[in-house]
Tab-separated table of C-alpha atoms in Angstrom:
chain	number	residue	atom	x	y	z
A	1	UNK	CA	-186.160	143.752	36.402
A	2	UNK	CA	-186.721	147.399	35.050
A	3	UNK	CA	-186.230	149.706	37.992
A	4	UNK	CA	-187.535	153.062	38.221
A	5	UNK	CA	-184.774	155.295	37.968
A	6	UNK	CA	-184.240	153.324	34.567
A	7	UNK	CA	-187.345	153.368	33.319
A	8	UNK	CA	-187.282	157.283	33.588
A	9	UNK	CA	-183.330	157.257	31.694
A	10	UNK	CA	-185.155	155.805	28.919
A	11	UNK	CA	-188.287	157.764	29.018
A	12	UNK	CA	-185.571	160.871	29.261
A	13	UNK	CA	-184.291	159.815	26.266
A	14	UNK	CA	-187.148	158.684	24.052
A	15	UNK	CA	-188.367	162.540	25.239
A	16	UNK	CA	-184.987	164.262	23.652
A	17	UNK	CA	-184.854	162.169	20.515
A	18	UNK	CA	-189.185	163.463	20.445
A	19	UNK	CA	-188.278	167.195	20.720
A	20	UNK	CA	-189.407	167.381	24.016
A	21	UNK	CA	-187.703	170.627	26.297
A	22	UNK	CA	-185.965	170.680	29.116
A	23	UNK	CA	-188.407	172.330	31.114
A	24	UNK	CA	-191.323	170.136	30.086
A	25	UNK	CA	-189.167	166.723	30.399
A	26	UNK	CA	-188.714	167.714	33.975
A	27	UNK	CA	-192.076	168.014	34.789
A	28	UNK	CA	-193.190	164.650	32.669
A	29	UNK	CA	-190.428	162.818	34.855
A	30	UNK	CA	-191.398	164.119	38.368
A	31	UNK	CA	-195.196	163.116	37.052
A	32	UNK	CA	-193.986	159.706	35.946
A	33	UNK	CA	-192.289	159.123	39.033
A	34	UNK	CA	-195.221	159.926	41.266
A	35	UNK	CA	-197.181	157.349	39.525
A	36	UNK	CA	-194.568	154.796	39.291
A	37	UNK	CA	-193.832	154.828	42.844
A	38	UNK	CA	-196.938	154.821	43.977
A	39	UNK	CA	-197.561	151.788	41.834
A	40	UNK	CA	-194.456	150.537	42.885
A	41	UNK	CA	-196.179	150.494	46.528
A	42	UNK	CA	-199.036	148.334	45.532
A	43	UNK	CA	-197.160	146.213	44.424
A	44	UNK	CA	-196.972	146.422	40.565
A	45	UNK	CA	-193.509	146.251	39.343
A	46	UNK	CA	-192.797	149.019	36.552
A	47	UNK	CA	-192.712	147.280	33.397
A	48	UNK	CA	-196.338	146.081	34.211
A	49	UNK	CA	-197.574	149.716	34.249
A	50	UNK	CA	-196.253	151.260	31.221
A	51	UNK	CA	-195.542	148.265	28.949
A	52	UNK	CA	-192.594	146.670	27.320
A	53	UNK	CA	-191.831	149.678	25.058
A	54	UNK	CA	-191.166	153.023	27.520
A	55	UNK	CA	-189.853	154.682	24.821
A	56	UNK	CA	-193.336	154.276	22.644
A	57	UNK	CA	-195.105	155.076	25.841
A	58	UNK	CA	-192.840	157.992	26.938
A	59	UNK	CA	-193.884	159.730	23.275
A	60	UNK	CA	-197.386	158.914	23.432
A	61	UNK	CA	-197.208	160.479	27.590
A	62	UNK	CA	-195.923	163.458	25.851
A	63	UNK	CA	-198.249	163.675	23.144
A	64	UNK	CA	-200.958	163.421	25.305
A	65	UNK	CA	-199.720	166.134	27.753
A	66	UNK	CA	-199.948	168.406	25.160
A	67	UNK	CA	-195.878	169.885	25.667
A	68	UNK	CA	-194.411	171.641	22.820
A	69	UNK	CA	-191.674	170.352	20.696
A	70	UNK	CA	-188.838	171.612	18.866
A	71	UNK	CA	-187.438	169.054	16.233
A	72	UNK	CA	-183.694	168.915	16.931
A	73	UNK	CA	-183.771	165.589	15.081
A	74	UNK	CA	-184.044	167.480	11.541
A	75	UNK	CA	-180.884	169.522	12.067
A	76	UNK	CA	-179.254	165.859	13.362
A	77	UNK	CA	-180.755	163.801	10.454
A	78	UNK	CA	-179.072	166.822	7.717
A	79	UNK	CA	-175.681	166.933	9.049
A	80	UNK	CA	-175.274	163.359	9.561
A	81	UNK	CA	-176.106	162.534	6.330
A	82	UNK	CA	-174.274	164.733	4.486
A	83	UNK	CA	-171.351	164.293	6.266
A	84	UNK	CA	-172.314	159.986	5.909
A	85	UNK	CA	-172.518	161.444	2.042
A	86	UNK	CA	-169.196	163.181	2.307
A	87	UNK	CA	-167.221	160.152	3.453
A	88	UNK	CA	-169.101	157.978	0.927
A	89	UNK	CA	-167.839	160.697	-1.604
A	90	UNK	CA	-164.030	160.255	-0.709
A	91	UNK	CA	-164.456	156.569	-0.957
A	92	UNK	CA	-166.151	156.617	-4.385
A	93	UNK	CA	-163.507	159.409	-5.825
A	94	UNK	CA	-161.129	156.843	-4.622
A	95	UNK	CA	-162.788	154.095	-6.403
A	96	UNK	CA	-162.921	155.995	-9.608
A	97	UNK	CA	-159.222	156.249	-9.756
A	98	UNK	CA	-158.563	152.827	-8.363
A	99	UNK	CA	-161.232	151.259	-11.441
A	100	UNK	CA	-160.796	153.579	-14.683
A	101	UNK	CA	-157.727	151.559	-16.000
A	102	UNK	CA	-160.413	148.254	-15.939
A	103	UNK	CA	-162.955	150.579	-17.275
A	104	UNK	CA	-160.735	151.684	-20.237
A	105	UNK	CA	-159.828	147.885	-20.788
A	106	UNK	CA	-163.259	146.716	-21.228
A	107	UNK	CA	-164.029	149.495	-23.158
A	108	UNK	CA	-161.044	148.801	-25.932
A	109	UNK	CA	-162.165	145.376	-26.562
A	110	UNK	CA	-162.149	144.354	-30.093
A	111	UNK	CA	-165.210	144.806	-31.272
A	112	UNK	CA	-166.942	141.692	-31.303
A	113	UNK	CA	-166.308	141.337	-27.181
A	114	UNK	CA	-166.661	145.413	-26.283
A	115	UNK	CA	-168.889	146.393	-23.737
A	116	UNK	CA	-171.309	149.012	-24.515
A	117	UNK	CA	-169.497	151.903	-23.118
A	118	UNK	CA	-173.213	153.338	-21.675
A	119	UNK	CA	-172.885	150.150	-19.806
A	120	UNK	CA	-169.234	150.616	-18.648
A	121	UNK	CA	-170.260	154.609	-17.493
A	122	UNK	CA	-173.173	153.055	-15.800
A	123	UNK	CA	-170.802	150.760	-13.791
A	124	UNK	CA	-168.017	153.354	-13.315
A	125	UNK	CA	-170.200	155.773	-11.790
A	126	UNK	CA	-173.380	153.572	-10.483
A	127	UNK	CA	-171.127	151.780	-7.963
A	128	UNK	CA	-169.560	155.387	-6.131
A	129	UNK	CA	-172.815	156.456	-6.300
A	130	UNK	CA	-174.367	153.484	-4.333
A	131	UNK	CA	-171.321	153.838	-1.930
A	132	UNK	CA	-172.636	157.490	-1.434
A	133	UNK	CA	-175.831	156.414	-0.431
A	134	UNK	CA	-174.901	153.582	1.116
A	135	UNK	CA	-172.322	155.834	3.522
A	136	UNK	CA	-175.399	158.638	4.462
A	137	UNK	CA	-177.726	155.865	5.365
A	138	UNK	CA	-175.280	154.190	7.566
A	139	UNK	CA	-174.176	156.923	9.068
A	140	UNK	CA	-177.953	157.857	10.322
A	141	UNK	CA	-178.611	154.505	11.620
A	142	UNK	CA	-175.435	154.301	13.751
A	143	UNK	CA	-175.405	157.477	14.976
A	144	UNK	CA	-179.029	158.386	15.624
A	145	UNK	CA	-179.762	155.272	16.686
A	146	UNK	CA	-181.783	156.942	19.291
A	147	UNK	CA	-183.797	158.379	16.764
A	148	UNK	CA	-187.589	157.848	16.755
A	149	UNK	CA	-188.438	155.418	13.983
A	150	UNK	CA	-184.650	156.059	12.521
A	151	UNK	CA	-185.313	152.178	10.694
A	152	UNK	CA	-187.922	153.364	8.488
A	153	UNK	CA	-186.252	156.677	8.201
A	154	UNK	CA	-183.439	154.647	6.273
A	155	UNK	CA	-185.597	152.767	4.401
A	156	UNK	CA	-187.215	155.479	3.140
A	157	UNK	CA	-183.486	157.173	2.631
A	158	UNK	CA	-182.368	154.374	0.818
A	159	UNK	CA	-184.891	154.699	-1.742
A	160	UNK	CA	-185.308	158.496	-2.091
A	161	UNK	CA	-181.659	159.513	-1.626
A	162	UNK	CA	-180.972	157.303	-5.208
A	163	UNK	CA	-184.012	158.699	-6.952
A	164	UNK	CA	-182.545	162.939	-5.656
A	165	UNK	CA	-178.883	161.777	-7.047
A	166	UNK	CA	-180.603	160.670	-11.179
A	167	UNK	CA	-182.966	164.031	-10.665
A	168	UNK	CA	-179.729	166.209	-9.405
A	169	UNK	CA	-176.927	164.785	-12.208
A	170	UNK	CA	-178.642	166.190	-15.296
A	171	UNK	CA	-178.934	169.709	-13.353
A	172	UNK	CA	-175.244	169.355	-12.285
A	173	UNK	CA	-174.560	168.249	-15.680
A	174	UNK	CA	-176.303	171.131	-17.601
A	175	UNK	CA	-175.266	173.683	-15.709
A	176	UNK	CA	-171.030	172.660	-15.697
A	177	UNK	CA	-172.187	172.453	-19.648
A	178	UNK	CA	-173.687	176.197	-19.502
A	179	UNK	CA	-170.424	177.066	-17.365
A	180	UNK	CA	-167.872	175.422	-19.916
A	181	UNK	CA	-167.273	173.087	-17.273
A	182	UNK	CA	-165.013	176.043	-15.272
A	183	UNK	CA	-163.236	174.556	-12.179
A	184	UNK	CA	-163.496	177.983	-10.352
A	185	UNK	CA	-164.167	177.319	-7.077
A	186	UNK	CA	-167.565	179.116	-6.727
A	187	UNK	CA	-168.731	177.199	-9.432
A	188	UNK	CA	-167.400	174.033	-7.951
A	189	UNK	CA	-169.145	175.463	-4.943
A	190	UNK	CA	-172.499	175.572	-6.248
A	191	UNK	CA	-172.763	172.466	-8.215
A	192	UNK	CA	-172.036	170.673	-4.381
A	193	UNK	CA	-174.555	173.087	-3.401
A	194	UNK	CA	-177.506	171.830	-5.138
A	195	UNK	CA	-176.126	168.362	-4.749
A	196	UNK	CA	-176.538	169.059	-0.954
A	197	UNK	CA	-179.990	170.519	-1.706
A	198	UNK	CA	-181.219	167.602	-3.560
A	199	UNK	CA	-179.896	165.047	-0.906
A	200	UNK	CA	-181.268	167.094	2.025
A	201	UNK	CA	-184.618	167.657	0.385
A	202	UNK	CA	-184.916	163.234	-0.432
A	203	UNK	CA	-183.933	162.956	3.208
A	204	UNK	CA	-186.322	165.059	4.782
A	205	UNK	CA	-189.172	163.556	2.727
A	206	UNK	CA	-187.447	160.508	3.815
A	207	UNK	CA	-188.282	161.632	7.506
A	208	UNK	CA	-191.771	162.845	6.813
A	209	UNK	CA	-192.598	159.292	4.956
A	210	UNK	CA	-191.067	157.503	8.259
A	211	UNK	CA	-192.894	159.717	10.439
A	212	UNK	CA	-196.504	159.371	8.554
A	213	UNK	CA	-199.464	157.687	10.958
A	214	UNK	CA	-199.976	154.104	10.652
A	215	UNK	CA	-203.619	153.623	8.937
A	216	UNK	CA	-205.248	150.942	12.079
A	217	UNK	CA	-202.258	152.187	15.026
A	218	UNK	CA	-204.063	152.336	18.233
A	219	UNK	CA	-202.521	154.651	20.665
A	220	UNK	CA	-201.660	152.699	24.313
A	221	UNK	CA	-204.217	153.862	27.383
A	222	UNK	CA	-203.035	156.909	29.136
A	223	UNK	CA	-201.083	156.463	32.402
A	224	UNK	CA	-204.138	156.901	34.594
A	225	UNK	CA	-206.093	154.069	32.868
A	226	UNK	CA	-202.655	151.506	32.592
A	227	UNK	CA	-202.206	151.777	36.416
A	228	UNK	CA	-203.135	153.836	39.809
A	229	UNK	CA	-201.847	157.236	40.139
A	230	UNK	CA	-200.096	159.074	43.192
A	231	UNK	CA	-202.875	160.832	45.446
């Protein structure tokens, strides 16, 4: 049985992953309390107050308060998937080395059995790329697991994040072309620039698709009509 004291830990922490400040979570929990104790005394056990999802009520109790938010999540959602994108990188640079010899082998077929070499660059570079994506989208649902709607955030990810890597590559492309393909390192530097940019942009549209109202959600009653309140 859901106890008070837990009940609040998770409304706590529904309220940090929402934005919600220190200053303002204090005040929703001592209000909380009040009203869970007090139904507590009647009788009522917690869960039957507030529902079987305190995290969805603890948002909507915070909504309806009208306390401002800050939106940590964003600077969260960035770094951990670039740095998910980073480790993908590594793995697929890895890969490349590890798969070129099989590459050049189907490649120098005779040519009645060759593979079309678009086809073989497709492969060779398709499958690090997927491991890229792959990586950043893992990375966000194990460590922000806390995160509010963080499963359709990487569903979203996992379709945007793809479609930002085929926009990005011709850009990258062109402009190593325009730069005679220089390895000098600010050059380097701003080809994984815009790569950045183009994954960070896909993932915050990724956020703001996840985050988009429901067409038919009905918000839950507010506290005072779920349940009595403290006097």
């Amino acid at each position: 049985m859901d106890t008070i004291d837990s009940v609040l830990s998770a409304a706590d922490q529904a309220w940090r992953a929402h934005g919600v400040r220190p200053a303002d979570r204090a005040v929703l929990a001592a209000d909380l309390r009040g009203d869970l104790e007090a139904a507590v005394a009647d009788g009522a056990r917690p869960q039957e107050l507030i529902g079987p999802d305190v995290a969805g009520f603890a948002r909507r109790l915070a909504d309806e308060a009208g306390v401002r938010r800050h939106h940590p999540d964003h600077a969260r959602l960035f770094s951990t998937t670039l740095i998910g994108a980073a480790v993908g990188a590594v793995l697929g640079y890895e890969l490349l080395g590890a798969f070129f010899p099989l590459v050049m082998r189907f490649v120098d077929f005779p040519d009645e059995t060759r593979v079309p070499l678009s086809l073989a660059l497709a492969v060779y570079y398709g499958i690090p790329a997927a491991i890229v994506v792959a990586s950043a989208v893992l990375a966000v649902r194990w460590r922000l697991r806390d995160l509010h709607r963080v499963r359709e955030t990487c569903r979203a990810m996992a379709l945007l994040l793809p479609i930002a890597g085929l926009l990005v590559t011709p850009v990258v492309m062109g402009f190593a072309w325009a730069t005679g393909y220089s390895t000098d390192p600010i050059v380097v530097a701003f080809e994984v620039a815009m790569v950045m940019a183009a994954l960070t942009g896909a993932t915050y549209l990724a956020r703001r698709w996840a985050l988009r109202e429901r067409p038919g959600a009905v918000a839950a009653p507010p506290l005072s009509a779920a349940g009595p309140r403290a006097a």
